[in-house]
Amino acid sequence: MEPMEPDEENGRASAAVVWASLGAAGVFEALTVLETQDETVRAASPWQDDPYDVVVSLTQFTVPMLALVIALRLLAWRAPGGADRARQTVRAVGAMTTLVGLTLATEWAAVVARTPSSLEGTWIRVLIGGLAVGSVLTAAVAVPLVRESRRRGASRGRRHDWLDDALYLCQRTPVLRHRVGPEAAVWVRRRAMTVFAVLSTLAALAATGAQAIGEGWTDPLLTAWFLIVAATSYLAFCVISNAVAGFIARPPRTRPRRVAEASMVAGCVAISVATAFRDALWPVFGTGPLTSVPAMAGLTLGAGLATSAVTAALLLVRLPHTLSGARRGYDAEAARLRRPGTHRWKA
């Protein structure tokens, strides 16, 4: 038997880490669905209220999104561009595992905040036991994941992104072989923010519909507010995860557009944070309990708009040249990815 080549051996090691992380994420997702969708279990959950519930609700959708695209990329694991693929996939798995870890930490914080007498009951014990199992599994996969990430290092002249693998798989699917070509990837790269916005809106519509039906909402303003909060949360997730994992190598953009995008993401994150801590923030701006939907919408969305404005001002005033230089290397990679004939596949 011939010894394996170093690249092949490293690729198998990376794939093993990825599969182990997907398994741990699958356990986390199964427990999260149980504790959020079953009424009896949810009523006993120590983290059913905000700010804990905002974190759990967000990761309930974002973790399986990341897991799905990671699993699909494993189908093209032996395609050209293995070094970039392994590096980017490990980074994506790192982002997914970080989300899981932050959620587990949030749930532990909810448990610690409870009084001992309020932690009695069968379902509470089951949930805490599941939390302990999920924490152990996540810690177990985090160690080899960090080791693999350090071994892979930073990107050095990336030439392949996730869209290339999508095209690679399409070229090997009879139905899609003649329908999806390199021009589709160019279109997506040029309109990445539009794609992110559409995907975020669709996910938010699904989440809002499920929430409205499950809770029996009849107030259109409450439904619209929840839709905006969900859509902005998912949009921030798409943009940040793309920056981490390099799903789409975007073409060069003007500095004002980059400032606008960064400010928008900051505002989206602020909306989620203000939603999670709205009860704690409300005494600064109003009196009494926060029960009015217009007041809640004004507080959370106003926080997002204010954060966006402040972020834009800081970027324009304090970083007049850094933004342009910081993007030069990444934009050059995107330009290489967009050149016709850069990526060809054999039938």
PDB file of C-alpha atoms in Angstrom, residues 46-245:
ATOM      1  CA  PRO A  46     -34.872  28.329  32.283  1.00  0.00           C
ATOM      2  CA  TRP A  47     -33.929  30.323  29.164  1.00  0.00           C
ATOM      3  CA  GLN A  48     -37.410  30.888  27.731  1.00  0.00           C
ATOM      4  CA  ASP A  49     -37.311  34.644  28.425  1.00  0.00           C
ATOM      5  CA  ASP A  50     -35.175  37.437  26.972  1.00  0.00           C
ATOM      6  CA  PRO A  51     -32.325  38.170  26.712  1.00  0.00           C
ATOM      7  CA  TYR A  52     -31.623  34.438  26.619  1.00  0.00           C
ATOM      8  CA  ASP A  53     -34.423  33.569  24.203  1.00  0.00           C
ATOM      9  CA  VAL A  54     -33.175  36.027  21.547  1.00  0.00           C
ATOM     10  CA  VAL A  55     -29.854  34.191  21.364  1.00  0.00           C
ATOM     11  CA  VAL A  56     -31.485  30.753  21.282  1.00  0.00           C
ATOM     12  CA  SER A  57     -33.986  31.814  18.608  1.00  0.00           C
ATOM     13  CA  LEU A  58     -31.239  33.222  16.385  1.00  0.00           C
ATOM     14  CA  THR A  59     -28.982  30.186  16.549  1.00  0.00           C
ATOM     15  CA  GLN A  60     -31.930  27.848  16.115  1.00  0.00           C
ATOM     16  CA  PHE A  61     -32.010  28.993  12.471  1.00  0.00           C
ATOM     17  CA  THR A  62     -28.437  30.062  11.767  1.00  0.00           C
ATOM     18  CA  VAL A  63     -26.696  26.902  12.999  1.00  0.00           C
ATOM     19  CA  PRO A  64     -28.612  24.569  10.620  1.00  0.00           C
ATOM     20  CA  MET A  65     -28.051  27.072   7.776  1.00  0.00           C
ATOM     21  CA  LEU A  66     -24.305  26.849   8.274  1.00  0.00           C
ATOM     22  CA  ALA A  67     -24.443  23.089   8.785  1.00  0.00           C
ATOM     23  CA  LEU A  68     -26.314  22.656   5.491  1.00  0.00           C
ATOM     24  CA  VAL A  69     -23.842  24.603   3.347  1.00  0.00           C
ATOM     25  CA  ILE A  70     -20.908  22.913   5.087  1.00  0.00           C
ATOM     26  CA  ALA A  71     -22.372  19.455   4.441  1.00  0.00           C
ATOM     27  CA  LEU A  72     -23.023  20.335   0.791  1.00  0.00           C
ATOM     28  CA  ARG A  73     -19.436  21.463   0.361  1.00  0.00           C
ATOM     29  CA  LEU A  74     -18.205  18.116   1.595  1.00  0.00           C
ATOM     30  CA  LEU A  75     -19.713  16.662  -1.589  1.00  0.00           C
ATOM     31  CA  ALA A  76     -17.021  18.532  -3.535  1.00  0.00           C
ATOM     32  CA  TRP A  77     -14.221  17.797  -1.065  1.00  0.00           C
ATOM     33  CA  ARG A  78     -11.927  16.219  -3.686  1.00  0.00           C
ATOM     34  CA  ALA A  79     -12.545  18.864  -6.356  1.00  0.00           C
ATOM     35  CA  PRO A  80      -9.808  21.352  -7.414  1.00  0.00           C
ATOM     36  CA  GLY A  81      -8.935  23.995  -4.839  1.00  0.00           C
ATOM     37  CA  GLY A  82      -8.526  21.649  -1.881  1.00  0.00           C
ATOM     38  CA  ALA A  83      -6.326  23.966   0.207  1.00  0.00           C
ATOM     39  CA  ASP A  84      -8.758  26.886  -0.034  1.00  0.00           C
ATOM     40  CA  ARG A  85     -11.725  24.583   0.502  1.00  0.00           C
ATOM     41  CA  ALA A  86     -10.313  23.017   3.666  1.00  0.00           C
ATOM     42  CA  ARG A  87      -9.281  26.392   5.086  1.00  0.00           C
ATOM     43  CA  GLN A  88     -12.629  28.054   4.360  1.00  0.00           C
ATOM     44  CA  THR A  89     -14.662  25.085   5.569  1.00  0.00           C
ATOM     45  CA  VAL A  90     -12.761  24.911   8.843  1.00  0.00           C
ATOM     46  CA  ARG A  91     -13.421  28.634   9.322  1.00  0.00           C
ATOM     47  CA  ALA A  92     -17.127  28.115   8.627  1.00  0.00           C
ATOM     48  CA  VAL A  93     -17.222  25.224  11.088  1.00  0.00           C
ATOM     49  CA  GLY A  94     -15.448  27.462  13.583  1.00  0.00           C
ATOM     50  CA  ALA A  95     -18.148  30.103  13.148  1.00  0.00           C
ATOM     51  CA  MET A  96     -20.883  27.485  13.603  1.00  0.00           C
ATOM     52  CA  THR A  97     -19.235  26.037  16.709  1.00  0.00           C
ATOM     53  CA  THR A  98     -18.744  29.528  18.137  1.00  0.00           C
ATOM     54  CA  LEU A  99     -22.464  30.242  17.736  1.00  0.00           C
ATOM     55  CA  VAL A 100     -23.262  26.973  19.482  1.00  0.00           C
ATOM     56  CA  GLY A 101     -20.789  27.725  22.273  1.00  0.00           C
ATOM     57  CA  LEU A 102     -22.169  31.235  22.841  1.00  0.00           C
ATOM     58  CA  THR A 103     -25.707  29.860  22.997  1.00  0.00           C
ATOM     59  CA  LEU A 104     -24.709  27.186  25.486  1.00  0.00           C
ATOM     60  CA  ALA A 105     -22.973  29.831  27.615  1.00  0.00           C
ATOM     61  CA  THR A 106     -26.144  31.933  27.468  1.00  0.00           C
ATOM     62  CA  GLU A 107     -28.234  28.982  28.612  1.00  0.00           C
ATOM     63  CA  TRP A 108     -25.844  28.301  31.504  1.00  0.00           C
ATOM     64  CA  ALA A 109     -26.162  31.978  32.478  1.00  0.00           C
ATOM     65  CA  ALA A 110     -29.941  31.567  32.550  1.00  0.00           C
ATOM     66  CA  VAL A 111     -29.581  28.535  34.817  1.00  0.00           C
ATOM     67  CA  VAL A 112     -27.217  30.377  37.179  1.00  0.00           C
ATOM     68  CA  ALA A 113     -29.602  33.360  37.331  1.00  0.00           C
ATOM     69  CA  ARG A 114     -32.431  31.120  38.552  1.00  0.00           C
ATOM     70  CA  THR A 115     -32.998  30.401  42.219  1.00  0.00           C
ATOM     71  CA  PRO A 116     -32.402  26.776  43.275  1.00  0.00           C
ATOM     72  CA  SER A 117     -36.090  26.303  44.077  1.00  0.00           C
ATOM     73  CA  SER A 118     -37.079  27.280  40.512  1.00  0.00           C
ATOM     74  CA  LEU A 119     -34.910  24.539  39.031  1.00  0.00           C
ATOM     75  CA  GLU A 120     -37.089  21.728  40.296  1.00  0.00           C
ATOM     76  CA  GLY A 121     -39.006  19.506  37.904  1.00  0.00           C
ATOM     77  CA  THR A 122     -38.445  16.644  35.507  1.00  0.00           C
ATOM     78  CA  TRP A 123     -38.177  18.683  32.326  1.00  0.00           C
ATOM     79  CA  ILE A 124     -35.815  21.198  33.881  1.00  0.00           C
ATOM     80  CA  ARG A 125     -33.507  18.359  34.876  1.00  0.00           C
ATOM     81  CA  VAL A 126     -33.740  16.926  31.359  1.00  0.00           C
ATOM     82  CA  LEU A 127     -32.931  20.313  29.818  1.00  0.00           C
ATOM     83  CA  ILE A 128     -29.966  20.907  32.117  1.00  0.00           C
ATOM     84  CA  GLY A 129     -28.743  17.380  31.415  1.00  0.00           C
ATOM     85  CA  GLY A 130     -29.007  18.021  27.672  1.00  0.00           C
ATOM     86  CA  LEU A 131     -27.208  21.334  28.181  1.00  0.00           C
ATOM     87  CA  ALA A 132     -24.373  19.501  29.942  1.00  0.00           C
ATOM     88  CA  VAL A 133     -24.137  16.907  27.146  1.00  0.00           C
ATOM     89  CA  GLY A 134     -24.123  19.608  24.465  1.00  0.00           C
ATOM     90  CA  SER A 135     -21.436  21.553  26.321  1.00  0.00           C
ATOM     91  CA  VAL A 136     -19.183  18.506  26.608  1.00  0.00           C
ATOM     92  CA  LEU A 137     -19.590  17.639  22.922  1.00  0.00           C
ATOM     93  CA  THR A 138     -18.945  21.226  21.821  1.00  0.00           C
ATOM     94  CA  ALA A 139     -15.824  21.478  23.989  1.00  0.00           C
ATOM     95  CA  ALA A 140     -14.614  18.134  22.640  1.00  0.00           C
ATOM     96  CA  VAL A 141     -14.840  19.247  18.998  1.00  0.00           C
ATOM     97  CA  ALA A 142     -13.547  22.756  19.726  1.00  0.00           C
ATOM     98  CA  VAL A 143     -10.083  21.502  20.690  1.00  0.00           C
ATOM     99  CA  PRO A 144      -9.240  19.714  17.390  1.00  0.00           C
ATOM    100  CA  LEU A 145     -11.036  22.481  15.495  1.00  0.00           C
ATOM    101  CA  VAL A 146      -8.737  25.149  16.961  1.00  0.00           C
ATOM    102  CA  ARG A 147      -5.737  22.949  16.254  1.00  0.00           C
ATOM    103  CA  GLU A 148      -6.841  22.426  12.647  1.00  0.00           C
ATOM    104  CA  SER A 149      -7.537  26.136  12.178  1.00  0.00           C
ATOM    105  CA  ARG A 150      -4.058  27.060  13.397  1.00  0.00           C
ATOM    106  CA  ARG A 151      -2.480  24.457  11.158  1.00  0.00           C
ATOM    107  CA  ARG A 152      -4.344  25.765   8.133  1.00  0.00           C
ATOM    108  CA  GLY A 153      -3.382  29.346   8.904  1.00  0.00           C
ATOM    109  CA  ALA A 154      -4.635  32.430   7.094  1.00  0.00           C
ATOM    110  CA  SER A 155      -5.603  32.622   3.451  1.00  0.00           C
ATOM    111  CA  ARG A 156      -2.721  33.260   1.081  1.00  0.00           C
ATOM    112  CA  GLY A 157      -4.007  34.318  -2.323  1.00  0.00           C
ATOM    113  CA  ARG A 158      -7.335  32.492  -2.306  1.00  0.00           C
ATOM    114  CA  ARG A 159      -8.424  31.305  -5.762  1.00  0.00           C
ATOM    115  CA  HIS A 160     -11.537  29.251  -4.971  1.00  0.00           C
ATOM    116  CA  ASP A 161     -14.688  30.131  -3.076  1.00  0.00           C
ATOM    117  CA  TRP A 162     -17.897  28.268  -2.235  1.00  0.00           C
ATOM    118  CA  LEU A 163     -19.573  29.326  -5.488  1.00  0.00           C
ATOM    119  CA  ASP A 164     -16.902  27.457  -7.434  1.00  0.00           C
ATOM    120  CA  ASP A 165     -17.855  24.264  -5.635  1.00  0.00           C
ATOM    121  CA  ALA A 166     -21.534  24.922  -6.313  1.00  0.00           C
ATOM    122  CA  LEU A 167     -20.722  25.193 -10.019  1.00  0.00           C
ATOM    123  CA  TYR A 168     -18.565  22.074  -9.781  1.00  0.00           C
ATOM    124  CA  LEU A 169     -21.517  20.104  -8.425  1.00  0.00           C
ATOM    125  CA  CYS A 170     -23.901  21.603 -10.984  1.00  0.00           C
ATOM    126  CA  GLN A 171     -21.598  20.525 -13.801  1.00  0.00           C
ATOM    127  CA  ARG A 172     -21.962  16.947 -12.557  1.00  0.00           C
ATOM    128  CA  THR A 173     -25.751  17.070 -12.206  1.00  0.00           C
ATOM    129  CA  PRO A 174     -27.504  16.167 -15.488  1.00  0.00           C
ATOM    130  CA  VAL A 175     -30.460  18.495 -14.928  1.00  0.00           C
ATOM    131  CA  LEU A 176     -28.287  21.503 -14.071  1.00  0.00           C
ATOM    132  CA  ARG A 177     -25.276  20.848 -16.302  1.00  0.00           C
ATOM    133  CA  HIS A 178     -26.490  23.066 -19.159  1.00  0.00           C
ATOM    134  CA  ARG A 179     -28.548  25.479 -17.041  1.00  0.00           C
ATOM    135  CA  VAL A 180     -25.991  26.811 -14.549  1.00  0.00           C
ATOM    136  CA  GLY A 181     -22.640  28.144 -15.767  1.00  0.00           C
ATOM    137  CA  PRO A 182     -19.831  30.449 -14.618  1.00  0.00           C
ATOM    138  CA  GLU A 183     -21.939  33.496 -15.500  1.00  0.00           C
ATOM    139  CA  ALA A 184     -24.289  32.587 -12.632  1.00  0.00           C
ATOM    140  CA  ALA A 185     -21.410  32.860 -10.163  1.00  0.00           C
ATOM    141  CA  VAL A 186     -20.406  36.230 -11.623  1.00  0.00           C
ATOM    142  CA  TRP A 187     -24.000  37.446 -11.221  1.00  0.00           C
ATOM    143  CA  VAL A 188     -24.129  36.327  -7.581  1.00  0.00           C
ATOM    144  CA  ARG A 189     -20.743  37.887  -6.743  1.00  0.00           C
ATOM    145  CA  ARG A 190     -21.789  41.233  -8.173  1.00  0.00           C
ATOM    146  CA  ARG A 191     -25.094  41.164  -6.289  1.00  0.00           C
ATOM    147  CA  ALA A 192     -24.027  39.487  -3.068  1.00  0.00           C
ATOM    148  CA  MET A 193     -25.822  41.966  -0.806  1.00  0.00           C
ATOM    149  CA  THR A 194     -29.027  41.514  -2.795  1.00  0.00           C
ATOM    150  CA  VAL A 195     -28.702  37.737  -2.427  1.00  0.00           C
ATOM    151  CA  PHE A 196     -28.087  38.083   1.314  1.00  0.00           C
ATOM    152  CA  ALA A 197     -31.077  40.406   1.688  1.00  0.00           C
ATOM    153  CA  VAL A 198     -33.413  38.078  -0.227  1.00  0.00           C
ATOM    154  CA  LEU A 199     -32.307  35.004   1.721  1.00  0.00           C
ATOM    155  CA  SER A 200     -32.620  36.880   5.023  1.00  0.00           C
ATOM    156  CA  THR A 201     -36.107  38.100   4.161  1.00  0.00           C
ATOM    157  CA  LEU A 202     -37.287  34.637   3.157  1.00  0.00           C
ATOM    158  CA  ALA A 203     -35.926  33.128   6.390  1.00  0.00           C
ATOM    159  CA  ALA A 204     -37.501  35.958   8.389  1.00  0.00           C
ATOM    160  CA  LEU A 205     -40.871  35.415   6.717  1.00  0.00           C
ATOM    161  CA  ALA A 206     -40.772  31.746   7.695  1.00  0.00           C
ATOM    162  CA  ALA A 207     -39.757  32.542  11.278  1.00  0.00           C
ATOM    163  CA  THR A 208     -42.351  35.308  11.594  1.00  0.00           C
ATOM    164  CA  GLY A 209     -45.120  33.125  10.205  1.00  0.00           C
ATOM    165  CA  ALA A 210     -44.287  30.331  12.627  1.00  0.00           C
ATOM    166  CA  GLN A 211     -44.120  32.759  15.557  1.00  0.00           C
ATOM    167  CA  ALA A 212     -47.355  34.535  14.648  1.00  0.00           C
ATOM    168  CA  ILE A 213     -49.265  31.274  14.243  1.00  0.00           C
ATOM    169  CA  GLY A 214     -47.771  29.686  17.346  1.00  0.00           C
ATOM    170  CA  GLU A 215     -48.439  32.713  19.557  1.00  0.00           C
ATOM    171  CA  GLY A 216     -51.744  33.656  17.939  1.00  0.00           C
ATOM    172  CA  TRP A 217     -50.685  37.187  17.060  1.00  0.00           C
ATOM    173  CA  THR A 218     -53.350  39.517  15.623  1.00  0.00           C
ATOM    174  CA  ASP A 219     -51.481  42.841  15.805  1.00  0.00           C
ATOM    175  CA  PRO A 220     -50.052  43.727  12.351  1.00  0.00           C
ATOM    176  CA  LEU A 221     -47.540  46.140  13.902  1.00  0.00           C
ATOM    177  CA  LEU A 222     -46.156  43.442  16.201  1.00  0.00           C
ATOM    178  CA  THR A 223     -45.833  41.061  13.276  1.00  0.00           C
ATOM    179  CA  ALA A 224     -44.113  43.697  11.135  1.00  0.00           C
ATOM    180  CA  TRP A 225     -41.713  44.566  13.951  1.00  0.00           C
ATOM    181  CA  PHE A 226     -40.777  40.928  14.481  1.00  0.00           C
ATOM    182  CA  LEU A 227     -40.236  40.500  10.729  1.00  0.00           C
ATOM    183  CA  ILE A 228     -37.827  43.452  10.668  1.00  0.00           C
ATOM    184  CA  VAL A 229     -35.923  42.202  13.719  1.00  0.00           C
ATOM    185  CA  ALA A 230     -35.613  38.699  12.254  1.00  0.00           C
ATOM    186  CA  ALA A 231     -34.605  39.930   8.789  1.00  0.00           C
ATOM    187  CA  THR A 232     -31.932  42.296  10.130  1.00  0.00           C
ATOM    188  CA  SER A 233     -30.558  39.573  12.403  1.00  0.00           C
ATOM    189  CA  TYR A 234     -30.246  37.114   9.519  1.00  0.00           C
ATOM    190  CA  LEU A 235     -28.762  39.775   7.242  1.00  0.00           C
ATOM    191  CA  ALA A 236     -26.037  40.555   9.779  1.00  0.00           C
ATOM    192  CA  PHE A 237     -25.404  36.834  10.122  1.00  0.00           C
ATOM    193  CA  CYS A 238     -25.039  36.420   6.334  1.00  0.00           C
ATOM    194  CA  VAL A 239     -22.602  39.296   5.925  1.00  0.00           C
ATOM    195  CA  ILE A 240     -20.468  38.442   8.967  1.00  0.00           C
ATOM    196  CA  SER A 241     -20.335  34.708   8.210  1.00  0.00           C
ATOM    197  CA  ASN A 242     -19.377  35.493   4.612  1.00  0.00           C
ATOM    198  CA  ALA A 243     -16.517  37.655   5.876  1.00  0.00           C
ATOM    199  CA  VAL A 244     -15.356  34.793   8.113  1.00  0.00           C
ATOM    200  CA  ALA A 245     -15.769  31.822   5.765  1.00  0.00           C
TER     201      ALA A 245
END
